[in-house]
Amino acid sequence: MLKVVDSHTEGEPTRVVLEGGPDLGSGPLSERAQRLATEHTDFYRSLVVEPYGQEAMVGALLVEPTDPSCVTGVIYFDAAAVIGMCGHGTIGLAATLAHLGKIGVGRHRIETPVGVVEVTLTDCNTVTVQNIESYRFKQGVELEVEGVGKVIGDIAYGGNWFFIVDDSPVPVLPSNLRTLTEVGIKVREHLYAQAIEGEHGGVIDHIIFYGPALNAHGHSRNFVLCPDNAYDRSPCGTGSSARLACLAADQRLAPGEDIYQESTIGSGYTLSYQPGHSGRVIPSITGQAFVTREANILSHPSDPLRHGVSL
Ligand code: PYC
């Protein structure tokens, strides 16, 4: 039996696995994440897809940290991949740990496979994540995508790899969700077909399109395609980190300056950065999460759909 706590961060769901996960051994979290990805695919997938999970859900498996100054270690995954870091998931995790009485208002460190991040809990729902150092790898990469046309974007890292298109080929509006998703998938397939990668062969499995904000205080609105082809209901913490690195590199945003990033559904994050090493940035992402469910997941050996619906 698995003990989980579900939450949503600005509309994007997170499922924290407290107990009952597979034994991933000890050692660096990056190695344990690799073990989860290769040896326990059915386990992690089943938690975030129907009938046991839900669309867009990201899982957060709690593990023992190697760094004793951290309140926990965590490995994030969606239905298609184990991912390096997750911004909305970390906000959801902090709200979950507060709900369980494991952390209080103040600053706490959390270990992920890509490094230690810091969370500041302002109240039981409001969390600021100070993410790992983020950077732009390539600027103005021009693609000719079949059925879409010319698409120009930056390749940037914020804990995951992103292709960031400032000038969305499709208006970023909820009414265009289906088209945004289809075009995002085509862009990602084009990157794969052309072997266009992040640094050291990093797989670019997230695509972001930007358009004008719909609210007066918004900086811009984004659409984020995740590895499992679901779109992020929040503005994506790691994607926003990667974008901050691009804005900083282009001198379009000063250190310490706040912007409000709208998501596709109209929720949002307050974002800013401080300079990091070698032109990188240290992003801050502030948003709210609400715990929605405490549950025991029962997996029935006789249930043919216990590993999830797979079409
Ligand atoms: O918030 O970083 C994020 C994220 C990644 C995938 C879904 N959300």
PDB file of C-alpha atoms and ligand atoms in Angstrom:
ATOM      1  CA  MET A   1       0.000   0.000   0.000  1.00  0.00           C
ATOM      2  CA  LEU A   2       1.208   3.488  -0.882  1.00  0.00           C
ATOM      3  CA  LYS A   3       0.586   6.571   1.226  1.00  0.00           C
ATOM      4  CA  VAL A   4       0.238   9.708  -0.874  1.00  0.00           C
ATOM      5  CA  VAL A   5      -0.753  13.338  -0.428  1.00  0.00           C
ATOM      6  CA  ASP A   6      -2.089  15.225  -3.447  1.00  0.00           C
ATOM      7  CA  SER A   7      -2.013  18.968  -3.982  1.00  0.00           C
ATOM      8  CA  HIS A   8      -2.245  21.456  -6.791  1.00  0.00           C
ATOM      9  CA  THR A   9       0.067  24.366  -7.440  1.00  0.00           C
ATOM     10  CA  GLU A  10      -1.630  27.099  -9.424  1.00  0.00           C
ATOM     11  CA  GLY A  11      -3.817  24.351 -10.919  1.00  0.00           C
ATOM     12  CA  GLU A  12      -1.040  21.827 -11.671  1.00  0.00           C
ATOM     13  CA  PRO A  13      -1.359  18.593  -9.637  1.00  0.00           C
ATOM     14  CA  THR A  14       1.404  16.947  -7.572  1.00  0.00           C
ATOM     15  CA  ARG A  15       1.235  13.562  -5.853  1.00  0.00           C
ATOM     16  CA  VAL A  16       3.770  13.160  -3.034  1.00  0.00           C
ATOM     17  CA  VAL A  17       4.580   9.515  -2.244  1.00  0.00           C
ATOM     18  CA  LEU A  18       5.300   9.321   1.466  1.00  0.00           C
ATOM     19  CA  GLU A  19       5.563   5.543   1.950  1.00  0.00           C
ATOM     20  CA  GLY A  20       5.548   2.334  -0.007  1.00  0.00           C
ATOM     21  CA  GLY A  21       7.791   3.260  -2.954  1.00  0.00           C
ATOM     22  CA  PRO A  22      10.474   0.954  -4.369  1.00  0.00           C
ATOM     23  CA  ASP A  23      13.858   0.600  -2.706  1.00  0.00           C
ATOM     24  CA  LEU A  24      16.218   2.662  -4.875  1.00  0.00           C
ATOM     25  CA  GLY A  25      19.260   2.024  -2.683  1.00  0.00           C
ATOM     26  CA  SER A  26      21.550   4.762  -1.435  1.00  0.00           C
ATOM     27  CA  GLY A  27      24.049   7.022  -3.195  1.00  0.00           C
ATOM     28  CA  PRO A  28      23.574  10.137  -5.312  1.00  0.00           C
ATOM     29  CA  LEU A  29      19.961  11.061  -6.107  1.00  0.00           C
ATOM     30  CA  SER A  30      20.835  11.210  -9.808  1.00  0.00           C
ATOM     31  CA  GLU A  31      21.686   7.470  -9.669  1.00  0.00           C
ATOM     32  CA  ARG A  32      18.536   6.646  -7.698  1.00  0.00           C
ATOM     33  CA  ALA A  33      16.473   8.654 -10.224  1.00  0.00           C
ATOM     34  CA  GLN A  34      18.081   6.641 -13.026  1.00  0.00           C
ATOM     35  CA  ARG A  35      17.099   3.420 -11.213  1.00  0.00           C
ATOM     36  CA  LEU A  36      13.496   4.639 -10.874  1.00  0.00           C
ATOM     37  CA  ALA A  37      13.449   5.492 -14.583  1.00  0.00           C
ATOM     38  CA  THR A  38      14.810   2.180 -15.819  1.00  0.00           C
ATOM     39  CA  GLU A  39      13.704  -0.432 -13.264  1.00  0.00           C
ATOM     40  CA  HIS A  40      10.353   0.875 -11.966  1.00  0.00           C
ATOM     41  CA  THR A  41       8.562   2.337 -14.977  1.00  0.00           C
ATOM     42  CA  ASP A  42       5.253   0.603 -14.198  1.00  0.00           C
ATOM     43  CA  PHE A  43       5.360   1.847 -10.624  1.00  0.00           C
ATOM     44  CA  TYR A  44       5.876   5.524 -11.337  1.00  0.00           C
ATOM     45  CA  ARG A  45       3.650   5.652 -14.398  1.00  0.00           C
ATOM     46  CA  SER A  46       0.732   3.964 -12.626  1.00  0.00           C
ATOM     47  CA  LEU A  47       0.680   6.723  -9.992  1.00  0.00           C
ATOM     48  CA  VAL A  48       0.149   9.605 -12.392  1.00  0.00           C
ATOM     49  CA  VAL A  49      -2.130   8.224 -15.096  1.00  0.00           C
ATOM     50  CA  GLU A  50      -5.719   7.058 -14.996  1.00  0.00           C
ATOM     51  CA  PRO A  51      -7.313   5.157 -13.335  1.00  0.00           C
ATOM     52  CA  TYR A  52      -5.129   5.692 -10.205  1.00  0.00           C
ATOM     53  CA  GLY A  53      -3.794   9.117 -11.170  1.00  0.00           C
ATOM     54  CA  GLN A  54      -5.001  11.988 -13.292  1.00  0.00           C
ATOM     55  CA  GLU A  55      -3.933  13.923 -16.363  1.00  0.00           C
ATOM     56  CA  ALA A  56      -1.052  16.377 -15.881  1.00  0.00           C
ATOM     57  CA  MET A  57      -0.143  14.903 -12.506  1.00  0.00           C
ATOM     58  CA  VAL A  58       3.527  14.941 -11.490  1.00  0.00           C
ATOM     59  CA  GLY A  59       4.710  12.454  -8.884  1.00  0.00           C
ATOM     60  CA  ALA A  60       7.198  13.278  -6.126  1.00  0.00           C
ATOM     61  CA  LEU A  61       8.821  10.251  -4.527  1.00  0.00           C
ATOM     62  CA  LEU A  62      10.360  11.115  -1.167  1.00  0.00           C
ATOM     63  CA  VAL A  63      13.776   9.570  -0.576  1.00  0.00           C
ATOM     64  CA  GLU A  64      16.492   9.898   2.046  1.00  0.00           C
ATOM     65  CA  PRO A  65      18.703  12.905   1.197  1.00  0.00           C
ATOM     66  CA  THR A  66      22.508  12.496   1.030  1.00  0.00           C
ATOM     67  CA  ASP A  67      22.869  16.030   2.408  1.00  0.00           C
ATOM     68  CA  PRO A  68      21.829  16.008   6.088  1.00  0.00           C
ATOM     69  CA  SER A  69      20.945  19.730   5.956  1.00  0.00           C
ATOM     70  CA  CYS A  70      17.988  18.864   3.676  1.00  0.00           C
ATOM     71  CA  VAL A  71      14.531  18.101   5.077  1.00  0.00           C
ATOM     72  CA  THR A  72      14.055  15.443   2.404  1.00  0.00           C
ATOM     73  CA  GLY A  73      15.234  14.185  -0.929  1.00  0.00           C
ATOM     74  CA  VAL A  74      12.757  13.962  -3.808  1.00  0.00           C
ATOM     75  CA  ILE A  75      12.588  12.442  -7.280  1.00  0.00           C
ATOM     76  CA  TYR A  76       9.983  13.855  -9.672  1.00  0.00           C
ATOM     77  CA  PHE A  77       8.303  12.113 -12.605  1.00  0.00           C
ATOM     78  CA  ASP A  78       5.426  12.475 -15.018  1.00  0.00           C
ATOM     79  CA  ALA A  79       3.782   9.718 -17.053  1.00  0.00           C
ATOM     80  CA  ALA A  80       6.564   9.730 -19.653  1.00  0.00           C
ATOM     81  CA  ALA A  81       9.780  10.448 -17.789  1.00  0.00           C
ATOM     82  CA  VAL A  82      11.663  10.857 -14.545  1.00  0.00           C
ATOM     83  CA  ILE A  83      12.518  14.562 -14.593  1.00  0.00           C
ATOM     84  CA  GLY A  84      15.427  16.459 -13.019  1.00  0.00           C
ATOM     85  CA  MET A  85      13.521  19.048 -11.023  1.00  0.00           C
ATOM     86  CA  CYS A  86       9.979  20.344 -10.789  1.00  0.00           C
ATOM     87  CA  GLY A  87       9.118  23.854  -9.633  1.00  0.00           C
ATOM     88  CA  HIS A  88       5.393  23.431  -9.142  1.00  0.00           C
ATOM     89  CA  GLY A  89       6.071  20.037  -7.532  1.00  0.00           C
ATOM     90  CA  THR A  90       8.474  21.642  -5.035  1.00  0.00           C
ATOM     91  CA  ILE A  91       5.864  24.255  -4.087  1.00  0.00           C
ATOM     92  CA  GLY A  92       3.337  21.410  -3.694  1.00  0.00           C
ATOM     93  CA  LEU A  93       5.843  19.372  -1.681  1.00  0.00           C
ATOM     94  CA  ALA A  94       6.533  22.279   0.697  1.00  0.00           C
ATOM     95  CA  ALA A  95       2.781  22.810   1.249  1.00  0.00           C
ATOM     96  CA  THR A  96       2.424  19.045   1.820  1.00  0.00           C
ATOM     97  CA  LEU A  97       5.261  18.933   4.365  1.00  0.00           C
ATOM     98  CA  ALA A  98       3.671  21.929   6.140  1.00  0.00           C
ATOM     99  CA  HIS A  99       0.278  20.181   6.110  1.00  0.00           C
ATOM    100  CA  LEU A 100       1.910  17.126   7.723  1.00  0.00           C
ATOM    101  CA  GLY A 101       3.584  19.297  10.376  1.00  0.00           C
ATOM    102  CA  LYS A 102       7.061  18.367   9.101  1.00  0.00           C
ATOM    103  CA  ILE A 103       8.149  21.946   8.298  1.00  0.00           C
ATOM    104  CA  GLY A 104       7.059  25.364   9.524  1.00  0.00           C
ATOM    105  CA  VAL A 105       7.204  28.897   8.196  1.00  0.00           C
ATOM    106  CA  GLY A 106      10.792  29.725   7.164  1.00  0.00           C
ATOM    107  CA  ARG A 107      13.545  28.396   4.882  1.00  0.00           C
ATOM    108  CA  HIS A 108      14.224  24.732   4.185  1.00  0.00           C
ATOM    109  CA  ARG A 109      16.525  22.797   1.867  1.00  0.00           C
ATOM    110  CA  ILE A 110      15.363  19.965  -0.413  1.00  0.00           C
ATOM    111  CA  GLU A 111      17.671  17.656  -2.379  1.00  0.00           C
ATOM    112  CA  THR A 112      16.783  16.775  -5.980  1.00  0.00           C
ATOM    113  CA  PRO A 113      18.698  14.749  -8.575  1.00  0.00           C
ATOM    114  CA  VAL A 114      20.016  18.013 -10.103  1.00  0.00           C
ATOM    115  CA  GLY A 115      21.015  19.718  -6.859  1.00  0.00           C
ATOM    116  CA  VAL A 116      19.738  21.258  -3.648  1.00  0.00           C
ATOM    117  CA  VAL A 117      16.921  23.813  -3.884  1.00  0.00           C
ATOM    118  CA  GLU A 118      15.682  26.040  -1.120  1.00  0.00           C
ATOM    119  CA  VAL A 119      12.051  26.713  -0.223  1.00  0.00           C
ATOM    120  CA  THR A 120      10.720  29.589   1.853  1.00  0.00           C
ATOM    121  CA  LEU A 121       7.332  28.861   3.368  1.00  0.00           C
ATOM    122  CA  THR A 122       5.572  32.177   3.989  1.00  0.00           C
ATOM    123  CA  ASP A 123       2.335  30.551   5.142  1.00  0.00           C
ATOM    124  CA  CYS A 124       0.956  27.038   4.739  1.00  0.00           C
ATOM    125  CA  ASN A 125       0.136  27.694   1.053  1.00  0.00           C
ATOM    126  CA  THR A 126       2.598  30.319  -0.177  1.00  0.00           C
ATOM    127  CA  VAL A 127       6.055  29.110  -1.143  1.00  0.00           C
ATOM    128  CA  THR A 128       9.108  30.610  -2.830  1.00  0.00           C
ATOM    129  CA  VAL A 129      11.490  28.179  -4.493  1.00  0.00           C
ATOM    130  CA  GLN A 130      15.075  29.223  -5.019  1.00  0.00           C
ATOM    131  CA  ASN A 131      15.978  26.939  -7.860  1.00  0.00           C
ATOM    132  CA  ILE A 132      19.352  25.633  -9.021  1.00  0.00           C
ATOM    133  CA  GLU A 133      21.421  27.910 -11.257  1.00  0.00           C
ATOM    134  CA  SER A 134      19.789  28.195 -14.660  1.00  0.00           C
ATOM    135  CA  TYR A 135      21.255  29.227 -17.997  1.00  0.00           C
ATOM    136  CA  ARG A 136      20.714  29.728 -21.702  1.00  0.00           C
ATOM    137  CA  PHE A 137      22.689  27.279 -23.819  1.00  0.00           C
ATOM    138  CA  LYS A 138      21.798  28.447 -27.352  1.00  0.00           C
ATOM    139  CA  GLN A 139      20.053  31.571 -28.574  1.00  0.00           C
ATOM    140  CA  GLY A 140      17.835  31.994 -31.637  1.00  0.00           C
ATOM    141  CA  VAL A 141      17.784  28.401 -32.916  1.00  0.00           C
ATOM    142  CA  GLU A 142      15.838  28.422 -36.174  1.00  0.00           C
ATOM    143  CA  LEU A 143      13.664  25.410 -37.059  1.00  0.00           C
ATOM    144  CA  GLU A 144      11.615  24.706 -40.178  1.00  0.00           C
ATOM    145  CA  VAL A 145       8.884  22.507 -38.731  1.00  0.00           C
ATOM    146  CA  GLU A 146       6.726  20.543 -41.147  1.00  0.00           C
ATOM    147  CA  GLY A 147       3.123  21.748 -41.043  1.00  0.00           C
ATOM    148  CA  VAL A 148       4.069  24.691 -38.786  1.00  0.00           C
ATOM    149  CA  GLY A 149       6.724  26.735 -40.617  1.00  0.00           C
ATOM    150  CA  LYS A 150       9.615  28.704 -39.179  1.00  0.00           C
ATOM    151  CA  VAL A 151       9.927  28.585 -35.387  1.00  0.00           C
ATOM    152  CA  ILE A 152      12.732  30.413 -33.560  1.00  0.00           C
ATOM    153  CA  GLY A 153      13.609  29.584 -29.976  1.00  0.00           C
ATOM    154  CA  ASP A 154      16.284  29.446 -27.288  1.00  0.00           C
ATOM    155  CA  ILE A 155      17.579  26.271 -25.655  1.00  0.00           C
ATOM    156  CA  ALA A 156      17.811  26.819 -21.908  1.00  0.00           C
ATOM    157  CA  TYR A 157      18.119  24.850 -18.670  1.00  0.00           C
ATOM    158  CA  GLY A 158      16.235  25.317 -15.399  1.00  0.00           C
ATOM    159  CA  GLY A 159      16.519  21.797 -13.937  1.00  0.00           C
ATOM    160  CA  ASN A 160      15.026  20.343 -17.148  1.00  0.00           C
ATOM    161  CA  TRP A 161      15.820  21.258 -20.770  1.00  0.00           C
ATOM    162  CA  PHE A 162      13.488  23.651 -22.614  1.00  0.00           C
ATOM    163  CA  PHE A 163      12.991  24.979 -26.113  1.00  0.00           C
ATOM    164  CA  ILE A 164      11.606  28.467 -25.464  1.00  0.00           C
ATOM    165  CA  VAL A 165       9.720  30.270 -28.214  1.00  0.00           C
ATOM    166  CA  ASP A 166       9.089  33.917 -27.381  1.00  0.00           C
ATOM    167  CA  ASP A 167       6.824  34.542 -30.312  1.00  0.00           C
ATOM    168  CA  SER A 168       4.322  31.659 -30.138  1.00  0.00           C
ATOM    169  CA  PRO A 169       3.269  30.235 -33.531  1.00  0.00           C
ATOM    170  CA  VAL A 170      -0.269  29.954 -32.071  1.00  0.00           C
ATOM    171  CA  PRO A 171      -1.890  32.573 -29.777  1.00  0.00           C
ATOM    172  CA  VAL A 172      -1.502  31.443 -26.159  1.00  0.00           C
ATOM    173  CA  LEU A 173      -5.193  31.222 -25.284  1.00  0.00           C
ATOM    174  CA  PRO A 174      -7.152  28.479 -23.506  1.00  0.00           C
ATOM    175  CA  SER A 175      -9.300  28.131 -26.630  1.00  0.00           C
ATOM    176  CA  ASN A 176      -6.156  27.068 -28.559  1.00  0.00           C
ATOM    177  CA  LEU A 177      -5.069  24.315 -26.177  1.00  0.00           C
ATOM    178  CA  ARG A 178      -5.447  21.512 -28.689  1.00  0.00           C
ATOM    179  CA  THR A 179      -3.505  23.344 -31.413  1.00  0.00           C
ATOM    180  CA  LEU A 180      -0.832  24.519 -28.971  1.00  0.00           C
ATOM    181  CA  THR A 181      -0.364  20.910 -27.885  1.00  0.00           C
ATOM    182  CA  GLU A 182      -0.196  19.590 -31.456  1.00  0.00           C
ATOM    183  CA  VAL A 183       2.290  22.275 -32.541  1.00  0.00           C
ATOM    184  CA  GLY A 184       4.372  21.750 -29.384  1.00  0.00           C
ATOM    185  CA  ILE A 185       4.606  18.031 -30.123  1.00  0.00           C
ATOM    186  CA  LYS A 186       5.663  18.757 -33.722  1.00  0.00           C
ATOM    187  CA  VAL A 187       8.383  21.130 -32.515  1.00  0.00           C
ATOM    188  CA  ARG A 188       9.689  18.544 -30.052  1.00  0.00           C
ATOM    189  CA  GLU A 189       9.609  15.779 -32.676  1.00  0.00           C
ATOM    190  CA  HIS A 190      11.563  18.069 -35.013  1.00  0.00           C
ATOM    191  CA  LEU A 191      14.199  18.650 -32.306  1.00  0.00           C
ATOM    192  CA  TYR A 192      14.499  14.882 -31.815  1.00  0.00           C
ATOM    193  CA  ALA A 193      14.654  14.183 -35.564  1.00  0.00           C
ATOM    194  CA  GLN A 194      17.386  16.800 -36.059  1.00  0.00           C
ATOM    195  CA  ALA A 195      19.282  15.633 -32.934  1.00  0.00           C
ATOM    196  CA  ILE A 196      19.063  19.123 -31.443  1.00  0.00           C
ATOM    197  CA  GLU A 197      19.954  18.773 -27.769  1.00  0.00           C
ATOM    198  CA  GLY A 198      20.860  20.640 -24.629  1.00  0.00           C
ATOM    199  CA  GLU A 199      24.406  20.730 -23.301  1.00  0.00           C
ATOM    200  CA  HIS A 200      26.067  17.301 -22.834  1.00  0.00           C
ATOM    201  CA  GLY A 201      23.274  15.641 -24.821  1.00  0.00           C
ATOM    202  CA  GLY A 202      20.484  16.930 -22.553  1.00  0.00           C
ATOM    203  CA  VAL A 203      17.112  15.791 -23.904  1.00  0.00           C
ATOM    204  CA  ILE A 204      14.855  18.775 -24.676  1.00  0.00           C
ATOM    205  CA  ASP A 205      11.559  17.276 -23.586  1.00  0.00           C
ATOM    206  CA  HIS A 206       9.728  20.493 -22.598  1.00  0.00           C
ATOM    207  CA  ILE A 207       8.554  23.137 -25.105  1.00  0.00           C
ATOM    208  CA  ILE A 208       7.324  26.609 -24.094  1.00  0.00           C
ATOM    209  CA  PHE A 209       5.437  29.148 -26.192  1.00  0.00           C
ATOM    210  CA  TYR A 210       5.047  32.738 -24.975  1.00  0.00           C
ATOM    211  CA  GLY A 211       2.439  35.334 -25.877  1.00  0.00           C
ATOM    212  CA  PRO A 212       1.138  38.612 -24.472  1.00  0.00           C
ATOM    213  CA  ALA A 213      -0.285  38.684 -20.945  1.00  0.00           C
ATOM    214  CA  LEU A 214      -4.055  38.848 -20.640  1.00  0.00           C
ATOM    215  CA  ASN A 215      -3.966  40.739 -17.327  1.00  0.00           C
ATOM    216  CA  ALA A 216      -2.673  44.265 -16.763  1.00  0.00           C
ATOM    217  CA  HIS A 217      -0.050  43.145 -14.199  1.00  0.00           C
ATOM    218  CA  GLY A 218       1.141  40.126 -16.231  1.00  0.00           C
ATOM    219  CA  HIS A 219       4.544  40.101 -17.959  1.00  0.00           C
ATOM    220  CA  SER A 220       3.504  37.439 -20.495  1.00  0.00           C
ATOM    221  CA  ARG A 221       1.441  34.258 -20.722  1.00  0.00           C
ATOM    222  CA  ASN A 222       2.928  30.837 -21.447  1.00  0.00           C
ATOM    223  CA  PHE A 223       1.976  27.405 -22.687  1.00  0.00           C
ATOM    224  CA  VAL A 224       4.244  24.579 -21.494  1.00  0.00           C
ATOM    225  CA  LEU A 225       4.244  21.137 -23.094  1.00  0.00           C
ATOM    226  CA  CYS A 226       5.515  18.459 -20.695  1.00  0.00           C
ATOM    227  CA  PRO A 227       7.207  15.150 -21.664  1.00  0.00           C
ATOM    228  CA  ASP A 228       3.907  13.232 -21.342  1.00  0.00           C
ATOM    229  CA  ASN A 229       2.189  15.712 -23.728  1.00  0.00           C
ATOM    230  CA  ALA A 230       0.055  17.178 -20.953  1.00  0.00           C
ATOM    231  CA  TYR A 231       0.287  20.961 -20.654  1.00  0.00           C
ATOM    232  CA  ASP A 232       1.365  22.558 -17.400  1.00  0.00           C
ATOM    233  CA  ARG A 233      -1.562  24.313 -15.728  1.00  0.00           C
ATOM    234  CA  SER A 234       0.951  26.452 -13.796  1.00  0.00           C
ATOM    235  CA  PRO A 235       3.607  28.538 -15.595  1.00  0.00           C
ATOM    236  CA  CYS A 236       6.164  25.727 -14.921  1.00  0.00           C
ATOM    237  CA  GLY A 237       8.823  26.478 -12.305  1.00  0.00           C
ATOM    238  CA  THR A 238      11.776  24.973 -14.156  1.00  0.00           C
ATOM    239  CA  GLY A 239      10.572  26.505 -17.442  1.00  0.00           C
ATOM    240  CA  SER A 240      10.199  29.906 -15.799  1.00  0.00           C
ATOM    241  CA  SER A 241      13.746  29.483 -14.449  1.00  0.00           C
ATOM    242  CA  ALA A 242      15.060  28.776 -17.940  1.00  0.00           C
ATOM    243  CA  ARG A 243      13.153  31.797 -19.282  1.00  0.00           C
ATOM    244  CA  LEU A 244      14.571  34.043 -16.542  1.00  0.00           C
ATOM    245  CA  ALA A 245      18.039  33.000 -17.729  1.00  0.00           C
ATOM    246  CA  CYS A 246      17.112  34.081 -21.272  1.00  0.00           C
ATOM    247  CA  LEU A 247      15.611  37.409 -20.108  1.00  0.00           C
ATOM    248  CA  ALA A 248      18.751  38.067 -18.043  1.00  0.00           C
ATOM    249  CA  ALA A 249      21.077  37.179 -20.937  1.00  0.00           C
ATOM    250  CA  ASP A 250      19.149  39.575 -23.184  1.00  0.00           C
ATOM    251  CA  GLN A 251      19.188  42.283 -20.470  1.00  0.00           C
ATOM    252  CA  ARG A 252      15.395  42.403 -20.574  1.00  0.00           C
ATOM    253  CA  LEU A 253      15.082  41.934 -16.811  1.00  0.00           C
ATOM    254  CA  ALA A 254      17.303  43.335 -14.051  1.00  0.00           C
ATOM    255  CA  PRO A 255      18.409  41.240 -11.050  1.00  0.00           C
ATOM    256  CA  GLY A 256      15.858  41.477  -8.223  1.00  0.00           C
ATOM    257  CA  GLU A 257      13.098  42.826 -10.470  1.00  0.00           C
ATOM    258  CA  ASP A 258       9.765  40.985 -10.017  1.00  0.00           C
ATOM    259  CA  ILE A 259       7.563  39.897 -12.892  1.00  0.00           C
ATOM    260  CA  TYR A 260       4.242  38.065 -12.838  1.00  0.00           C
ATOM    261  CA  GLN A 261       4.177  35.093 -15.224  1.00  0.00           C
ATOM    262  CA  GLU A 262       0.710  33.988 -16.351  1.00  0.00           C
ATOM    263  CA  SER A 263      -0.014  30.357 -17.181  1.00  0.00           C
ATOM    264  CA  THR A 264      -2.308  29.126 -19.943  1.00  0.00           C
ATOM    265  CA  ILE A 265      -5.201  28.822 -17.481  1.00  0.00           C
ATOM    266  CA  GLY A 266      -4.619  32.305 -16.019  1.00  0.00           C
ATOM    267  CA  SER A 267      -2.917  31.321 -12.743  1.00  0.00           C
ATOM    268  CA  GLY A 268       0.617  32.590 -12.184  1.00  0.00           C
ATOM    269  CA  TYR A 269       3.975  32.885 -10.447  1.00  0.00           C
ATOM    270  CA  THR A 270       5.939  35.884  -9.275  1.00  0.00           C
ATOM    271  CA  LEU A 271       9.456  35.508 -10.646  1.00  0.00           C
ATOM    272  CA  SER A 272      12.818  37.157 -10.143  1.00  0.00           C
ATOM    273  CA  TYR A 273      16.497  36.204 -10.205  1.00  0.00           C
ATOM    274  CA  GLN A 274      19.859  36.980  -8.702  1.00  0.00           C
ATOM    275  CA  PRO A 275      23.094  36.653 -10.672  1.00  0.00           C
ATOM    276  CA  GLY A 276      24.805  33.257 -10.336  1.00  0.00           C
ATOM    277  CA  HIS A 277      28.176  32.029 -11.596  1.00  0.00           C
ATOM    278  CA  SER A 278      29.451  32.492 -15.169  1.00  0.00           C
ATOM    279  CA  GLY A 279      26.392  34.371 -16.442  1.00  0.00           C
ATOM    280  CA  ARG A 280      23.915  31.925 -14.899  1.00  0.00           C
ATOM    281  CA  VAL A 281      20.975  33.048 -12.773  1.00  0.00           C
ATOM    282  CA  ILE A 282      19.544  31.908  -9.442  1.00  0.00           C
ATOM    283  CA  PRO A 283      15.752  31.964  -9.998  1.00  0.00           C
ATOM    284  CA  SER A 284      13.068  32.609  -7.387  1.00  0.00           C
ATOM    285  CA  ILE A 285       9.571  31.338  -8.077  1.00  0.00           C
ATOM    286  CA  THR A 286       6.669  32.212  -5.776  1.00  0.00           C
ATOM    287  CA  GLY A 287       3.304  30.515  -6.000  1.00  0.00           C
ATOM    288  CA  GLN A 288       0.590  28.860  -3.952  1.00  0.00           C
ATOM    289  CA  ALA A 289      -0.299  25.212  -3.448  1.00  0.00           C
ATOM    290  CA  PHE A 290      -3.271  23.592  -1.721  1.00  0.00           C
ATOM    291  CA  VAL A 291      -3.434  20.047  -0.380  1.00  0.00           C
ATOM    292  CA  THR A 292      -6.418  18.291  -1.942  1.00  0.00           C
ATOM    293  CA  ARG A 293      -6.242  14.694  -0.734  1.00  0.00           C
ATOM    294  CA  GLU A 294      -4.580  12.265   1.667  1.00  0.00           C
ATOM    295  CA  ALA A 295      -4.932   8.736   0.384  1.00  0.00           C
ATOM    296  CA  ASN A 296      -3.796   5.144   0.432  1.00  0.00           C
ATOM    297  CA  ILE A 297      -3.306   3.752  -3.057  1.00  0.00           C
ATOM    298  CA  LEU A 298      -4.374   0.119  -3.310  1.00  0.00           C
ATOM    299  CA  SER A 299      -2.883  -1.752  -6.231  1.00  0.00           C
ATOM    300  CA  HIS A 300      -4.756  -4.960  -6.971  1.00  0.00           C
ATOM    301  CA  PRO A 301      -2.601  -7.701  -8.564  1.00  0.00           C
ATOM    302  CA  SER A 302      -5.686  -8.917 -10.430  1.00  0.00           C
ATOM    303  CA  ASP A 303      -6.484  -5.460 -11.875  1.00  0.00           C
ATOM    304  CA  PRO A 304      -5.405  -5.497 -15.548  1.00  0.00           C
ATOM    305  CA  LEU A 305      -5.250  -1.676 -15.458  1.00  0.00           C
ATOM    306  CA  ARG A 306      -3.142  -1.374 -12.305  1.00  0.00           C
ATOM    307  CA  HIS A 307      -0.206  -0.035 -14.364  1.00  0.00           C
ATOM    308  CA  GLY A 308      -2.436   2.608 -15.963  1.00  0.00           C
ATOM    309  CA  VAL A 309      -4.335   3.079 -19.178  1.00  0.00           C
ATOM    310  CA  SER A 310      -1.959   2.939 -22.120  1.00  0.00           C
ATOM    311  CA  LEU A 311      -3.275   3.776 -25.579  1.00  0.00           C
TER     312      LEU A 311
HETATM  313  O1  PYC B   1       6.975  23.284 -12.534  1.00  0.00           O
HETATM  314  O2  PYC B   1       8.987  22.716 -13.170  1.00  0.00           O
HETATM  315  C1  PYC B   1       7.781  22.571 -13.173  1.00  0.00           C
HETATM  316  C2  PYC B   1       7.199  21.470 -13.967  1.00  0.00           C
HETATM  317  C3  PYC B   1       7.854  20.593 -14.766  1.00  0.00           C
HETATM  318  C4  PYC B   1       6.895  19.737 -15.311  1.00  0.00           C
HETATM  319  C5  PYC B   1       5.676  20.118 -14.840  1.00  0.00           C
HETATM  320  N1  PYC B   1       5.876  21.184 -14.009  1.00  0.00           N
END
